Amino acid sequence: MKTVNLKKVMKKSTLYYTYAGVGIGVILFFVCTFNHNVPVYINKTAYYGILAGLLGLISSPIIFAIVGVIHSIILWYPIMWIYRRISSKVRLQKQTGA
């Protein structure tokens, strides 16, 4: 049976979320650059135009990477723990012939 490395799962999850953040950041950059009516809020201050696009381009991948780490810890670690428990019981049953 194939073993699953939790570190690789966590790295891949974070990497995929970061790619999604880069994609959304690029889209946000172009939208804010060409349409000066789209604001990016930081606290209560609104930024418009190229500055808003740059803030979105930089902050979006960082935020998505943090969400990816949290998602991998909260979701993937319990799933992998359950998978390992079930697979070890199946392996034990096959070895004993039950």
Coordinates of C-alpha atoms in Angstrom, one line a residue:
M1 CA 0.0 0.0 0.0
K2 CA 1.3 3.5 -0.9
T3 CA 2.3 5.6 2.1
V4 CA 1.3 9.3 2.2
N5 CA 3.7 11.9 3.6
L6 CA 1.9 14.6 5.5
K7 CA 4.7 17.2 4.9
K8 CA 4.2 16.8 1.2
V9 CA 0.4 17.2 1.5
M10 CA 0.9 20.3 3.6
K11 CA 3.4 21.8 1.1
K12 CA 1.3 21.0 -1.9
S13 CA -1.9 22.4 -0.3
T14 CA -0.1 25.6 0.6
L15 CA 1.5 25.8 -2.9
Y16 CA -1.9 25.4 -4.6
Y17 CA -3.5 28.0 -2.5
T18 CA -0.6 30.4 -3.2
Y19 CA -1.1 29.9 -6.9
A20 CA -4.8 30.7 -6.5
G21 CA -3.8 33.8 -4.6
V22 CA -1.4 34.9 -7.3
G23 CA -4.1 34.4 -9.9
I24 CA -6.6 36.5 -8.0
G25 CA -3.9 39.1 -7.2
V26 CA -3.1 39.5 -10.9
I27 CA -6.8 39.8 -11.8
L28 CA -7.3 42.4 -9.0
F29 CA -4.2 44.3 -10.2
F30 CA -5.7 44.7 -13.7
V31 CA -9.2 45.5 -12.5
C32 CA -7.9 48.2 -10.1
T33 CA -5.5 49.6 -12.7
F34 CA -8.0 50.0 -15.5
N35 CA -11.1 50.8 -13.4
H36 CA -10.2 53.4 -10.8
N37 CA -13.6 53.0 -9.0
V38 CA -12.5 49.6 -7.4
P39 CA -11.1 50.2 -4.0
V40 CA -8.9 48.1 -1.8
Y41 CA -9.5 48.7 1.9
I42 CA -6.9 48.4 4.6
N43 CA -8.5 49.2 7.9
K44 CA -10.7 52.2 7.1
T45 CA -8.5 53.7 4.4
A46 CA -9.5 53.1 0.8
Y47 CA -6.8 52.9 -2.0
Y48 CA -7.6 53.3 -5.6
G49 CA -5.8 52.8 -8.9
I50 CA -2.3 51.3 -9.3
L51 CA -1.6 51.5 -5.6
A52 CA -4.7 49.4 -4.9
G53 CA -3.6 46.9 -7.6
L54 CA -0.2 46.6 -6.1
L55 CA -1.6 46.1 -2.6
G56 CA -3.9 43.4 -4.0
L57 CA -1.1 41.7 -6.0
I58 CA 1.2 41.5 -3.0
S59 CA -1.3 40.7 -0.2
S60 CA -3.5 38.2 -2.0
P61 CA -0.8 35.4 -2.3
I62 CA 0.3 35.9 1.3
I63 CA -3.3 35.7 2.6
F64 CA -4.0 32.6 0.5
A65 CA -0.8 30.9 1.6
I66 CA -1.8 31.4 5.3
V67 CA -5.2 30.0 4.5
G68 CA -3.6 27.0 2.8
V69 CA -1.5 26.2 5.8
I70 CA -4.5 26.5 8.1
H71 CA -6.6 24.4 5.7
S72 CA -4.0 21.7 5.6
I73 CA -3.6 21.6 9.3
I74 CA -7.3 21.6 10.1
L75 CA -8.5 19.3 7.3
W76 CA -5.7 17.2 5.9
Y77 CA -4.1 16.1 9.1
P78 CA -7.2 14.5 10.6
I79 CA -8.1 12.9 7.2
M80 CA -4.6 11.5 6.9
W81 CA -4.6 10.2 10.5
I82 CA -7.9 8.4 9.8
Y83 CA -6.5 7.0 6.6
R84 CA -3.4 5.7 8.4
R85 CA -5.5 4.1 11.1
I86 CA -7.8 2.4 8.6
S87 CA -5.0 1.2 6.4
S88 CA -3.0 -0.2 9.3
K89 CA -6.0 -2.2 10.4
V90 CA -6.5 -3.5 6.8
R91 CA -2.8 -4.4 6.6
L92 CA -3.1 -6.2 10.0
Q93 CA -6.1 -8.2 8.8
K94 CA -4.4 -9.3 5.6
Q95 CA -1.3 -10.5 7.6
T96 CA -3.4 -12.5 10.0
G97 CA -5.6 -13.9 7.3
A98 CA -8.9 -12.8 8.9

